[in-house]
Amino acid sequence: MLKYIGRRTLQNVLIFIVFLSATFFLLQAQPGDISQQFLANPKITPEVREQFREQLGLGGTVGEQYLTYMGNFFTGNLGISFSEYPREVSDILAERLPRTLALFLFATLLSFGLGFQSGKFLAWRRGSKTEPVVTTVGVFFQTVFYPWFALMMIWAFAFGLGWFPIGKFLTVEKWLDAPPGVEANGVFNRMLITALIVLVGVAAVEVVGRRAGDRRRGKRITWAGRILLVGGLWIWWATVWSEQAPYALDIAWHLVLPTVTLALIGFGATMLLTRASMLETLKEDFILTARAKGVPDKVIRDKHAARNALLPVTTSLVLSLAFLIGGGVVTETVFSWPGMGATLLSAALQEDIPLTIGAFAFIAVLALIAHLIIDIVYMYLDPRIRV
Amino acid sequence: MTDRLVDPDPSAAPNMADVVAEPLWQVRLRLFWQGLRSGWSSFAESRIGLVGLGVIVLFGIMAMIQPILIGTVWEPAIYDPVLGYDAVVVEKTIVPDNEVTDPATQIDLFSARLLDPLLQVGDTLVVTVQPAPPSRQHLLGTDPLGRDVLSQLMFSTRAAFMLGIVAALVTVFIATTVGAVSAFFGGAVDTLFMRLADLIILVPFLPILIVLSALIDFQLFHLALLIGVLGGFGGTAIILKSQALSVSVKPFIDAARIAGGGHLHVIFRHIIPNVLPLSFLYMMFSVTDAISAEATLSFLGLLNIDMSWGIMIHQAWDQGYLLDPNRWWLMVPAGMSVTLLAGSFFLVGRAMDEIINPRLRRR
Amino acid sequence: MNETAIERNGGVQSGRPILEVDGLVMHYRTKAGDVSAVEEVTFALGRGEALGLVGESGCGKTSVAMTLIRLLPDNAIIKEGSVVLDGLNVAELTDGEMRKHRWADISMVFQGAMNAWNPVYKVGDQIMEALEQHFPDMSEAEGRVRIAELFELVGLSPAMMDRYPHEFSGGMRQRAVIAMALSCNPKVIIADEPTTALDVIVQDQILKELRKIQEELGMSIIYISHDVAVIAEVSDRIGVMYAGRLVELGATDEVFPRPRHPYTYLLLSSTPSVVGPRRRLAPLEGEPPNLLAPPTGCRFQPRCPFAAEICASQDPPSQELAPGHHVACWHWEQVPELGRLEA
Ligand SMILES: Nc1ncnc2c1ncn2[C@@H]1O[C@H](COP(=O)(O)OP(=O)(O)OP(=O)(O)O)[C@@H](O)[C@H]1O
Ligand SMILES: [Mg+2]
C-alpha cells in the first residue's frame, strides 16, 4: 500500500516536472523575454528589470535558463509579480491558496455527496416516469453554460432574494472596526483548519470504530468520537477564538453561494453516473444473495448496492477533477472570490507572466494532489486492488 | 446465399448475373444505408435524442438564415452583428424625482435636466436608448452599443457550429488513430500514448487555456485546434483504444493479417471502421466540450474575436447589466443558446450511446 | 439438528413433509406476453430427503426454486397454488414476514454462486451478516466460532473467513457459499446448479460433501441441475421438468432404470450411462418450446416420438403409476426400457 502511494507520488512529481518544462518552453517561444513586460509601469525601473533578468538567469544559454527556472521553482522562488509590484508571487499565492482550497474542498464534497445520494435513491425507485425528468435535470447541470449559470445564481439568490451577499470575500463595513488581532487571512485559515480537523477526525473515528472488533461497540465509539470532535471544536471557537467567531461567520456567509454553485455543476454528472452504476449493480448476483439472506431492503441498498456503485463513481471523479477546477476559476471570477483561479485569470489578462505561471503551477499541484487522494480513497474502497 | 442478401422475394429477385455485376461500392452503399436506417429507428425511440436533434437543426437554420436576412430584410448598417448601430428613440414623459413607475415611458426630472436644464414635469423628451428593449425592429432588443441582439445571436451560432465541428473532427481523427494504432501495435507505442493521455486528463483544461491565451494571440480557429488536440490525445483516446483493442482480438483481424494485409491496411480497413461508431459518438461529446470551452473563454475575455455568445454575456456583465432584471435580453438569450446547443449535442450523444453501447441498452 | 431421527425408507419418509408444493402456477409478465415458466407443479419434500430437479435449460427449474424462497423479480406473478413450508404458507406471507423465514428456514445456493459474494466485504463478514439477521442475540465472537465450524464442515480453513472473495478460487467460493447456506440451520436448502462452473473433480468432491453434510445434519435439500448424472448421484427422488411442467416424479432407483415419460427416456438415453449397463446414446432432437406461446395439449408433443392426436388436443393429467411415482403422459405404457428404442 505504502509502496503504491510512493509510486503514485513519484509519478505525479514527474508529471509536474513535465508541466513546468512545457510552460518553460512556451515562454521561450515568446518574442523578447518576460522582463520586457509592463514597460509602462513607472514603479518597475530598469534596475528592477535587470535584477529580474539576473534572477531568472536570462543571460545564459537555454539549458542554463531551464536549470535556473526549475531550481527557482523548487526552492520556492517564484519571482516578483509585475501587476502587484513589488509583492512576491509566493506571498500572493500563499494568501490565495487556502481560499481556493476551501471552495474546492467544500464544493467537491457537497456535489459528490448530493449527487451520490440522489443517484442512489433514483436508482432504487426506478420509476420509468421520473426517468425523463431526472435525465433532463442531470443533463442540464452537466451542460449548462457555467458562467451564465453562476450569474443567474447571484441574480436569484443574492440580488433577488437577498439571502446571500453579492460576491466578494467579506463585508468591508463589518471589518472596519475589527479588533486588532482579527485579520481576514488569519480568521480564514483558522476556519479552514477547523474544517480539515473535522474531516480527518470523522474519517479517523470511523476507521477506529470499524477496527473495534465488536460491531455494537464500534458504533458507540464512532458516535462518541464524532460528538467529542464537534463539541470540542465548538467550545474552542466559543472560548479561545471567540473574538474571531463573528467575523468567521461573515466569511462563511460569503462562501455559501459560490460553493453551492460550483457543487451544482458536478452534481448532475455524479447523479446520472451513480444512477446508472447503481442500476447495473442491482442486477448482480450478490444482491440476490443478500435478499435471500433476509437482509432488509435498506441495508441492501446502502451496504451492498450503493457501496459497489461507489467504485466507478469514484473513478470518474478523477475525470471530473479538471472540469471542477475550470469551474472553480469561473466561480472565483464571477463571485469575486479572491482565490487562485481569479488570480490566475487576472494575471493572465494583465500578462503578468510570473504570477500566471506561479498560479498555474499551484493549480496543477492542487490537481495532482487531489488526484492522489482520490487514488488512495479508491484503494481503500476496493479490496481487489489493495495490495 | 448471395441472393438471400438482396431480396427474399424470388419473383422480384434479380438473377445471379445482375447481382455479381453490381459494383462493390453499390453493395457497400446499400449496406451502409441499411445500417443507417436501423440505427435511425433505434435512435428515434429515444425521446431525449430526438429533442436534442431538433434543437440542433433549429440552431442550424438560425445560423444559415442570418446572412440571408442581412442581404435582404436587414439593413447591414443597422443589423451587422459587430459594426451595426441603431439609435432607438423613445419618447418619455418627465415626472417628478422618485415617482418613476414605468422606466420604459417615464424619466425623472433630475435625469431629464441633465440633458436639458429647461425641461419641466409633464414635458415629453425624446431620448435614444441603448440597450433598447425588444421591439418590432429588434426582436431581442439591442445591446449597450446599439447593435441588434438577435442578429448577434444568429451570427454567433454559425461560429459555435464551426468551432464545435472543427474541434470534434480533430479530436475524433486523432483519438481514433491513436486508439487504433496503440491497440494494434501495443507495447511501447501503446504505453507512450496512454501515459500521454493520463497526463492530459490531469491537466486542468481551462487554466491551461488561460495561460496560453496570456502567451498567444488566440483566434477561434486556434482554439478549435487546441481543444481538438487536447481532447484527441486525452480521455477520448483511452476510450477508443479499449474499443479498438476489443476489435483487434477478433478472428477477422487475424484472418486479414494472415491474408497478407499490411499494418496500415489492417488498421484502416478493419480496425478503424469498427471503432468508427464509437468515435462518432464521442464526436458529439467533443462538440459539447468545445462549445462550452469557447463560450467560457470569451466570457472571461481571453479570446481575440469579435462576436460570440460568450462575448455577448461578457459585455453585458462587464458593463454592469447583470443585476438589472429589466435588461434580461442582454444575458438570457445568449446564455440559453450556449446551454441549449451544448446540451443538445450531449443529449444526442447519450441517445447514441444507448444504441452503440450494448451494455447500457435496456432489455 | 432439530430433527435427529430421520426415517428413511427407500427415499420415501413417513410423517408430514417439510415442504409441500401444490398446483403451483407462476408466470412472468413481459412486453411480448406472459411467459408460463411454472405450470401446475405439485410435489412434496420429506424431512431429510434429497430431491433432484432435472430438465433442459429454460424449463423453469430456477423459477420453481425462486418461487419457493419467494425471491421473484417484479414482473413475476404467482397465479395459483400453494407452497407450504413446515406448516406455513409461503405464498401468503408479506415481504417482511418472508424475510424472517428466508435463510433461517429455507436457504439457497444460487446458480452461478461464483458471483454470489459482494466483492468489497470479507467472506466471513458476509456470513456474519446472515447470522446477525436471524440470531440477533449472538455475539460477534460466537458468530466467528460458528463460521469457523461451518468452514471446517465444508473443507475450508477457518482462517479464510478474513479474506476477500477475490482471494478464493472458484471451488473455494462455492464451498463458502455452501457454508453460508448452512449457517442458520435451515430446514430446507435449495442448491441450484451448485457445481456447474467447476471442473469435474472439484464438482464431485463438493457434491459428495454436500450429500454427507445433508445426511449428517438431517436437512432436506432440493438439487437442481440439467445434468442427470449429478442428480442421480445425490438425490433420493427425482423430478423431471419440461417447459414449466413437472412431467415425471419418482424415487431415483425407480425412475432411472425404468423411465415412464418419453422425455425422461430421451433425456436419460442422451446421457452417458448413469446406472446400469452401457447403452447407445440417442440424441434428443429439437428445441424446448417458447414459453410465451407453449404448444397446446402436451407441451412435449412436438418432439415426442409417441405423439398421437390426443396429445395435441388434451393436456395429459398426472397419474400415480406406483406409490410415489407420478407421470404426466397419455402413452406412458409405450415407453420402453432404457436402451431398447430403435431408430
Ligand atoms: N425475469 C424474467 N422475465 C421473463 N421471463 C423470464 C424471466 N426469468 C426467466 N424467464 C423465462 O422463464 C423460463 C424459465 O426460466 P428459468 O430460469 O426458470 O429456467 P431454468 O430451468 O433455470 O434454466 P437454466 O438451466 O438455464 O438455468 C425461461 O423461458 C426464461 O426465458
Ligand atoms: Mg436456472
Short mmCIF file of C-alpha atoms in Angstrom, two decimals, chain B:
data_model
loop_
_atom_site.label_atom_id
_atom_site.label_comp_id
_atom_site.label_asym_id
_atom_site.label_seq_id
_atom_site.Cartn_x
_atom_site.Cartn_y
_atom_site.Cartn_z
CA MET B 1 -26.59 -17.37 -50.16
CA THR B 2 -25.88 -14.31 -52.21
CA ASP B 3 -29.39 -13.70 -53.42
CA ARG B 4 -30.68 -14.00 -49.89
CA LEU B 5 -28.78 -10.85 -49.15
CA VAL B 6 -30.54 -8.99 -51.87
CA ASP B 7 -34.18 -9.83 -51.84
CA PRO B 8 -36.16 -12.65 -50.27
CA ASP B 9 -38.93 -12.49 -52.86
CA PRO B 10 -38.00 -14.80 -55.74
CA SER B 11 -40.23 -13.17 -58.31
CA ALA B 12 -38.55 -9.83 -57.80
CA ALA B 13 -35.08 -11.24 -57.32
CA PRO B 14 -32.53 -10.14 -59.86
CA ASN B 15 -30.75 -13.01 -61.50
CA MET B 16 -27.31 -14.08 -60.44
CA ALA B 17 -25.52 -12.18 -63.18
CA ASP B 18 -27.06 -8.90 -62.11
CA VAL B 19 -26.03 -9.47 -58.55
CA VAL B 20 -22.45 -10.15 -59.48
CA ALA B 21 -22.40 -7.28 -61.90
CA GLU B 22 -23.46 -4.87 -59.18
CA PRO B 23 -20.31 -2.98 -58.29
CA LEU B 24 -18.91 -3.38 -54.82
CA TRP B 25 -19.39 0.23 -53.89
CA GLN B 26 -23.08 -0.06 -54.54
CA VAL B 27 -23.36 -3.04 -52.24
CA ARG B 28 -21.40 -1.15 -49.64
CA LEU B 29 -23.57 1.89 -50.04
CA ARG B 30 -26.71 -0.15 -49.66
CA LEU B 31 -25.43 -1.92 -46.59
CA PHE B 32 -24.40 1.42 -45.14
CA TRP B 33 -27.82 2.81 -45.91
CA GLN B 34 -29.49 -0.17 -44.24
CA GLY B 35 -27.29 0.24 -41.19
CA LEU B 36 -28.16 3.90 -41.07
CA ARG B 37 -31.87 3.15 -41.29
CA SER B 38 -31.84 0.62 -38.49
CA GLY B 39 -29.65 2.94 -36.43
CA TRP B 40 -32.10 5.73 -37.01
CA SER B 41 -35.08 3.66 -35.94
CA SER B 42 -33.36 2.80 -32.65
CA PHE B 43 -32.38 6.42 -32.23
CA ALA B 44 -35.92 7.58 -32.88
CA GLU B 45 -37.05 5.55 -29.89
CA SER B 46 -35.13 7.85 -27.60
CA ARG B 47 -37.18 10.92 -26.91
CA ILE B 48 -34.30 12.94 -25.48
CA GLY B 49 -32.21 12.17 -28.52
CA LEU B 50 -34.91 13.45 -30.84
CA VAL B 51 -35.37 16.61 -28.81
CA GLY B 52 -31.63 17.19 -28.98
CA LEU B 53 -31.55 16.68 -32.71
CA GLY B 54 -34.49 19.01 -33.16
CA VAL B 55 -32.75 21.79 -31.25
CA ILE B 56 -29.56 21.31 -33.26
CA VAL B 57 -31.49 21.56 -36.51
CA LEU B 58 -33.21 24.70 -35.24
CA PHE B 59 -29.88 26.34 -34.47
CA GLY B 60 -28.58 25.19 -37.84
CA ILE B 61 -31.43 27.03 -39.53
CA MET B 62 -30.75 30.11 -37.42
CA ALA B 63 -27.12 30.08 -38.44
CA MET B 64 -28.00 29.79 -42.10
CA ILE B 65 -30.67 32.45 -42.39
CA GLN B 66 -28.69 35.25 -40.71
CA PRO B 67 -26.55 36.07 -43.79
CA ILE B 68 -29.66 35.82 -45.96
CA LEU B 69 -31.54 38.23 -43.72
CA ILE B 70 -28.62 40.65 -43.73
CA GLY B 71 -28.66 40.62 -47.50
CA THR B 72 -32.42 41.13 -47.81
CA VAL B 73 -34.59 42.48 -44.97
CA TRP B 74 -31.93 43.62 -42.57
CA GLU B 75 -30.04 46.78 -43.37
CA PRO B 76 -26.36 45.86 -42.78
CA ALA B 77 -25.53 49.26 -41.31
CA ILE B 78 -28.07 48.60 -38.57
CA TYR B 79 -28.12 44.86 -38.24
CA ASP B 80 -24.48 43.92 -38.67
CA PRO B 81 -23.70 41.92 -35.52
CA VAL B 82 -20.39 43.72 -34.92
CA LEU B 83 -20.46 47.03 -36.75
CA GLY B 84 -24.19 47.76 -36.88
CA TYR B 85 -25.76 50.58 -34.91
CA ASP B 86 -29.28 51.69 -34.37
CA ALA B 87 -30.26 54.57 -32.19
CA VAL B 88 -33.64 53.56 -30.92
CA VAL B 89 -35.52 56.69 -29.97
CA VAL B 90 -38.25 56.72 -27.41
CA GLU B 91 -40.49 59.49 -26.13
CA LYS B 92 -40.57 59.71 -22.39
CA THR B 93 -42.75 61.79 -20.12
CA ILE B 94 -40.99 63.71 -17.40
CA VAL B 95 -42.23 63.00 -13.89
CA PRO B 96 -41.06 64.35 -10.54
CA ASP B 97 -38.00 62.67 -8.99
CA ASN B 98 -38.63 59.33 -7.33
CA GLU B 99 -42.02 58.98 -8.95
CA VAL B 100 -40.98 56.91 -11.93
CA THR B 101 -43.37 53.96 -12.10
CA ASP B 102 -42.58 52.76 -15.61
CA PRO B 103 -38.99 53.38 -16.69
CA ALA B 104 -39.83 52.47 -20.28
CA THR B 105 -42.04 55.53 -20.77
CA GLN B 106 -41.12 57.85 -17.93
CA ILE B 107 -37.99 59.68 -16.89
CA ASP B 108 -37.40 61.58 -13.69
CA LEU B 109 -36.89 65.31 -13.72
CA PHE B 110 -33.32 65.21 -12.44
CA SER B 111 -32.12 62.94 -15.26
CA ALA B 112 -34.05 64.91 -17.81
CA ARG B 113 -32.49 68.19 -16.70
CA LEU B 114 -29.07 66.67 -17.19
CA LEU B 115 -29.94 66.62 -20.88
CA ASP B 116 -31.76 69.89 -21.00
CA PRO B 117 -31.95 72.10 -17.89
CA LEU B 118 -35.11 73.87 -19.07
CA LEU B 119 -37.41 70.88 -19.01
CA GLN B 120 -40.43 70.71 -16.73
CA VAL B 121 -42.52 67.92 -15.27
CA GLY B 122 -45.11 66.84 -17.85
CA ASP B 123 -42.95 67.64 -20.89
CA THR B 124 -42.06 64.87 -23.26
CA LEU B 125 -38.47 64.14 -24.06
CA VAL B 126 -37.04 62.17 -26.96
CA VAL B 127 -34.17 60.00 -25.82
CA THR B 128 -32.08 57.35 -27.51
CA VAL B 129 -31.93 54.15 -25.54
CA GLN B 130 -29.05 51.69 -25.57
CA PRO B 131 -29.59 48.91 -24.75
CA ALA B 132 -33.10 49.12 -26.12
CA PRO B 133 -35.78 46.64 -25.13
CA PRO B 134 -37.28 44.22 -27.66
CA SER B 135 -39.37 45.90 -30.31
CA ARG B 136 -40.66 45.28 -33.82
CA GLN B 137 -37.36 46.25 -35.42
CA HIS B 138 -35.24 44.49 -32.86
CA LEU B 139 -36.99 41.36 -31.71
CA LEU B 140 -34.50 40.78 -28.92
CA GLY B 141 -33.60 44.41 -28.34
CA THR B 142 -30.19 45.99 -28.78
CA ASP B 143 -27.00 45.71 -26.80
CA PRO B 144 -25.24 48.52 -24.92
CA LEU B 145 -23.61 49.59 -28.19
CA GLY B 146 -26.90 49.74 -30.05
CA ARG B 147 -26.41 46.52 -32.03
CA ASP B 148 -29.18 44.06 -32.74
CA VAL B 149 -29.10 41.17 -30.26
CA LEU B 150 -30.95 38.71 -32.46
CA SER B 151 -28.54 39.26 -35.31
CA GLN B 152 -25.61 38.77 -32.93
CA LEU B 153 -27.18 35.64 -31.59
CA MET B 154 -27.65 34.15 -35.04
CA PHE B 155 -24.23 35.21 -36.22
CA SER B 156 -22.64 33.57 -33.17
CA THR B 157 -24.50 30.34 -33.86
CA ARG B 158 -22.51 29.88 -37.02
CA ALA B 159 -19.25 30.42 -35.16
CA ALA B 160 -20.30 27.98 -32.46
CA PHE B 161 -21.12 25.30 -35.00
CA MET B 162 -17.93 25.79 -36.90
CA LEU B 163 -15.81 25.73 -33.78
CA GLY B 164 -17.61 22.73 -32.35
CA ILE B 165 -17.36 20.73 -35.53
CA VAL B 166 -13.72 21.52 -36.25
CA ALA B 167 -12.76 20.70 -32.68
CA ALA B 168 -14.78 17.50 -32.74
CA LEU B 169 -13.35 16.38 -36.07
CA VAL B 170 -9.81 16.98 -34.88
CA THR B 171 -10.50 15.20 -31.60
CA VAL B 172 -12.01 12.20 -33.24
CA PHE B 173 -9.45 11.98 -36.00
CA ILE B 174 -6.59 12.00 -33.52
CA ALA B 175 -8.29 9.82 -30.93
CA THR B 176 -9.34 7.18 -33.44
CA THR B 177 -5.91 6.99 -34.99
CA VAL B 178 -4.13 6.96 -31.65
CA GLY B 179 -6.56 4.40 -30.28
CA ALA B 180 -6.28 2.08 -33.27
CA VAL B 181 -2.53 2.38 -33.50
CA SER B 182 -1.88 1.73 -29.84
CA ALA B 183 -4.34 -1.16 -29.79
CA PHE B 184 -2.77 -2.68 -32.89
CA PHE B 185 0.88 -2.31 -32.01
CA GLY B 186 0.68 -2.45 -28.22
CA GLY B 187 3.98 -2.35 -26.38
CA ALA B 188 5.97 0.85 -26.25
CA VAL B 189 3.72 2.75 -28.65
CA ASP B 190 0.74 1.92 -26.51
CA THR B 191 2.48 2.86 -23.28
CA LEU B 192 3.64 6.16 -24.73
CA PHE B 193 0.21 7.22 -25.94
CA MET B 194 -1.60 6.05 -22.85
CA ARG B 195 0.76 7.83 -20.46
CA LEU B 196 0.36 10.94 -22.56
CA ALA B 197 -3.40 10.59 -22.27
CA ASP B 198 -3.16 10.19 -18.50
CA LEU B 199 -1.11 13.33 -18.36
CA ILE B 200 -3.56 15.32 -20.45
CA ILE B 201 -6.50 14.17 -18.35
CA LEU B 202 -4.73 15.55 -15.32
CA VAL B 203 -4.20 18.92 -16.91
CA PRO B 204 -6.71 21.42 -15.68
CA PHE B 205 -8.07 22.32 -19.09
CA LEU B 206 -9.31 25.83 -18.52
CA PRO B 207 -6.22 27.05 -16.61
CA ILE B 208 -4.03 25.82 -19.47
CA LEU B 209 -6.10 27.74 -21.96
CA ILE B 210 -5.87 30.79 -19.74
CA VAL B 211 -2.10 30.53 -19.58
CA LEU B 212 -1.85 30.02 -23.31
CA SER B 213 -4.09 32.95 -24.03
CA ALA B 214 -1.73 35.11 -22.00
CA LEU B 215 1.13 33.97 -24.21
CA ILE B 216 -0.51 33.66 -27.63
CA ASP B 217 -2.99 35.77 -29.54
CA PHE B 218 -5.96 33.43 -29.64
CA GLN B 219 -8.22 33.19 -32.68
CA LEU B 220 -11.25 30.99 -32.89
CA PHE B 221 -9.56 28.54 -35.23
CA HIS B 222 -6.54 28.10 -32.96
CA LEU B 223 -8.86 27.42 -30.12
CA ALA B 224 -10.73 24.77 -32.09
CA LEU B 225 -7.46 23.09 -33.00
CA LEU B 226 -6.17 23.23 -29.46
CA ILE B 227 -9.34 21.83 -27.95
CA GLY B 228 -9.29 19.13 -30.60
CA VAL B 229 -5.69 18.18 -29.94
CA LEU B 230 -6.05 18.14 -26.16
CA GLY B 231 -9.25 16.15 -26.39
CA GLY B 232 -7.90 13.78 -29.02
CA PHE B 233 -4.78 12.79 -27.14
CA GLY B 234 -6.66 12.73 -23.83
CA GLY B 235 -9.58 10.78 -22.47
CA THR B 236 -11.23 10.02 -25.81
CA ALA B 237 -8.10 8.23 -26.99
CA ILE B 238 -8.24 5.92 -23.96
CA ILE B 239 -11.87 5.01 -24.58
CA LEU B 240 -11.41 4.45 -28.29
CA LYS B 241 -8.30 2.41 -27.65
CA SER B 242 -10.15 -0.02 -25.43
CA GLN B 243 -12.78 -0.34 -28.14
CA ALA B 244 -10.12 -0.89 -30.79
CA LEU B 245 -8.49 -3.45 -28.54
CA SER B 246 -11.69 -5.46 -28.32
CA VAL B 247 -11.94 -5.35 -32.10
CA SER B 248 -8.32 -6.21 -32.79
CA VAL B 249 -8.54 -9.53 -30.96
CA LYS B 250 -11.41 -10.69 -33.17
CA PRO B 251 -10.69 -13.54 -35.62
CA PHE B 252 -11.22 -11.50 -38.76
CA ILE B 253 -8.31 -9.27 -37.86
CA ASP B 254 -6.04 -12.29 -37.65
CA ALA B 255 -7.52 -13.51 -40.89
CA ALA B 256 -6.73 -10.19 -42.55
CA ARG B 257 -3.19 -10.30 -41.23
CA ILE B 258 -2.61 -13.83 -42.42
CA ALA B 259 -4.04 -12.92 -45.79
CA GLY B 260 -1.09 -10.61 -46.07
CA GLY B 261 -2.67 -7.27 -45.20
CA GLY B 262 -0.08 -4.67 -44.26
CA HIS B 263 -0.26 -2.87 -40.93
CA LEU B 264 -1.85 0.18 -42.42
CA HIS B 265 -4.29 -1.89 -44.40
CA VAL B 266 -5.44 -3.77 -41.32
CA ILE B 267 -5.67 -0.64 -39.21
CA PHE B 268 -7.55 1.46 -41.70
CA ARG B 269 -9.68 -1.16 -43.39
CA HIS B 270 -10.53 -3.40 -40.47
CA ILE B 271 -9.96 -1.83 -37.09
CA ILE B 272 -10.96 1.77 -37.67
CA PRO B 273 -14.26 1.03 -39.40
CA ASN B 274 -15.25 -0.97 -36.35
CA VAL B 275 -14.27 1.79 -33.96
CA LEU B 276 -15.96 4.47 -36.02
CA PRO B 277 -19.45 4.29 -34.48
CA LEU B 278 -17.97 4.93 -31.07
CA SER B 279 -15.79 7.70 -32.50
CA PHE B 280 -18.86 9.30 -33.91
CA LEU B 281 -20.49 9.14 -30.50
CA TYR B 282 -17.54 10.83 -28.84
CA MET B 283 -17.64 13.48 -31.51
CA MET B 284 -20.95 14.61 -30.04
CA PHE B 285 -19.43 14.97 -26.60
CA SER B 286 -16.45 16.81 -28.08
CA VAL B 287 -18.77 19.34 -29.69
CA THR B 288 -20.36 19.96 -26.30
CA ASP B 289 -16.99 20.48 -24.67
CA ALA B 290 -15.73 22.76 -27.42
CA ILE B 291 -18.79 24.99 -27.38
CA SER B 292 -18.65 25.39 -23.62
CA ALA B 293 -14.91 26.00 -23.63
CA GLU B 294 -15.15 28.69 -26.27
CA ALA B 295 -18.03 30.41 -24.53
CA THR B 296 -16.23 30.30 -21.21
CA LEU B 297 -13.03 31.73 -22.63
CA SER B 298 -14.83 34.52 -24.44
CA PHE B 299 -16.79 35.20 -21.32
CA LEU B 300 -13.54 35.61 -19.43
CA GLY B 301 -12.35 37.98 -22.13
CA LEU B 302 -9.47 35.82 -23.26
CA LEU B 303 -10.32 35.41 -26.91
CA ASN B 304 -9.50 37.85 -29.62
CA ILE B 305 -12.74 37.55 -31.56
CA ASP B 306 -15.47 40.00 -32.47
CA MET B 307 -18.64 38.26 -31.54
CA SER B 308 -19.79 35.09 -29.86
CA TRP B 309 -22.34 34.07 -27.28
CA GLY B 310 -19.67 34.19 -24.60
CA ILE B 311 -18.70 37.70 -25.65
CA MET B 312 -22.29 38.86 -25.55
CA ILE B 313 -22.54 37.74 -21.94
CA HIS B 314 -19.12 39.11 -21.16
CA GLN B 315 -20.12 42.56 -22.41
CA ALA B 316 -23.38 42.58 -20.52
CA TRP B 317 -21.61 41.50 -17.36
CA ASP B 318 -18.69 43.85 -17.89
CA GLN B 319 -20.93 46.85 -18.30
CA GLY B 320 -22.88 46.11 -15.18
CA TYR B 321 -26.18 44.97 -16.63
CA LEU B 322 -26.14 41.70 -14.76
CA LEU B 323 -28.29 42.72 -11.87
CA ASP B 324 -30.89 44.54 -13.87
CA PRO B 325 -33.84 42.24 -14.45
CA ASN B 326 -35.29 44.75 -16.92
CA ARG B 327 -32.38 44.10 -19.26
CA TRP B 328 -32.87 40.35 -19.47
CA TRP B 329 -32.32 40.27 -23.24
CA LEU B 330 -28.66 41.02 -22.78
CA MET B 331 -27.88 37.84 -20.90
CA VAL B 332 -30.68 35.34 -21.16
CA PRO B 333 -30.78 34.59 -24.91
CA ALA B 334 -27.03 34.12 -25.22
CA GLY B 335 -26.73 32.02 -22.08
CA MET B 336 -29.68 29.89 -23.08
CA SER B 337 -28.21 29.38 -26.54
CA VAL B 338 -24.91 28.05 -25.24
CA THR B 339 -26.71 25.80 -22.80
CA LEU B 340 -29.21 24.55 -25.35
CA LEU B 341 -26.79 23.85 -28.16
CA ALA B 342 -24.16 22.22 -25.94
CA GLY B 343 -26.88 20.29 -24.14
CA SER B 344 -28.43 19.10 -27.39
CA PHE B 345 -25.21 17.62 -28.69
CA PHE B 346 -24.83 15.96 -25.32
CA LEU B 347 -28.34 14.52 -25.49
CA VAL B 348 -27.77 13.20 -28.99
CA GLY B 349 -24.55 11.64 -27.72
CA ARG B 350 -26.37 9.97 -24.87
CA ALA B 351 -29.05 8.62 -27.15
CA MET B 352 -26.39 7.24 -29.48
CA ASP B 353 -24.60 5.78 -26.50
CA GLU B 354 -27.63 3.68 -25.73
CA ILE B 355 -27.60 2.28 -29.24
CA ILE B 356 -23.89 1.73 -29.56
CA ASN B 357 -23.06 0.53 -26.08
CA PRO B 358 -24.99 -2.73 -25.80
CA ARG B 359 -24.30 -2.92 -22.09
CA LEU B 360 -26.41 0.14 -21.49
CA ARG B 361 -29.13 -0.91 -23.85
CA ARG B 362 -32.13 -1.77 -21.84
CA ARG B 363 -33.83 -5.18 -22.09
#
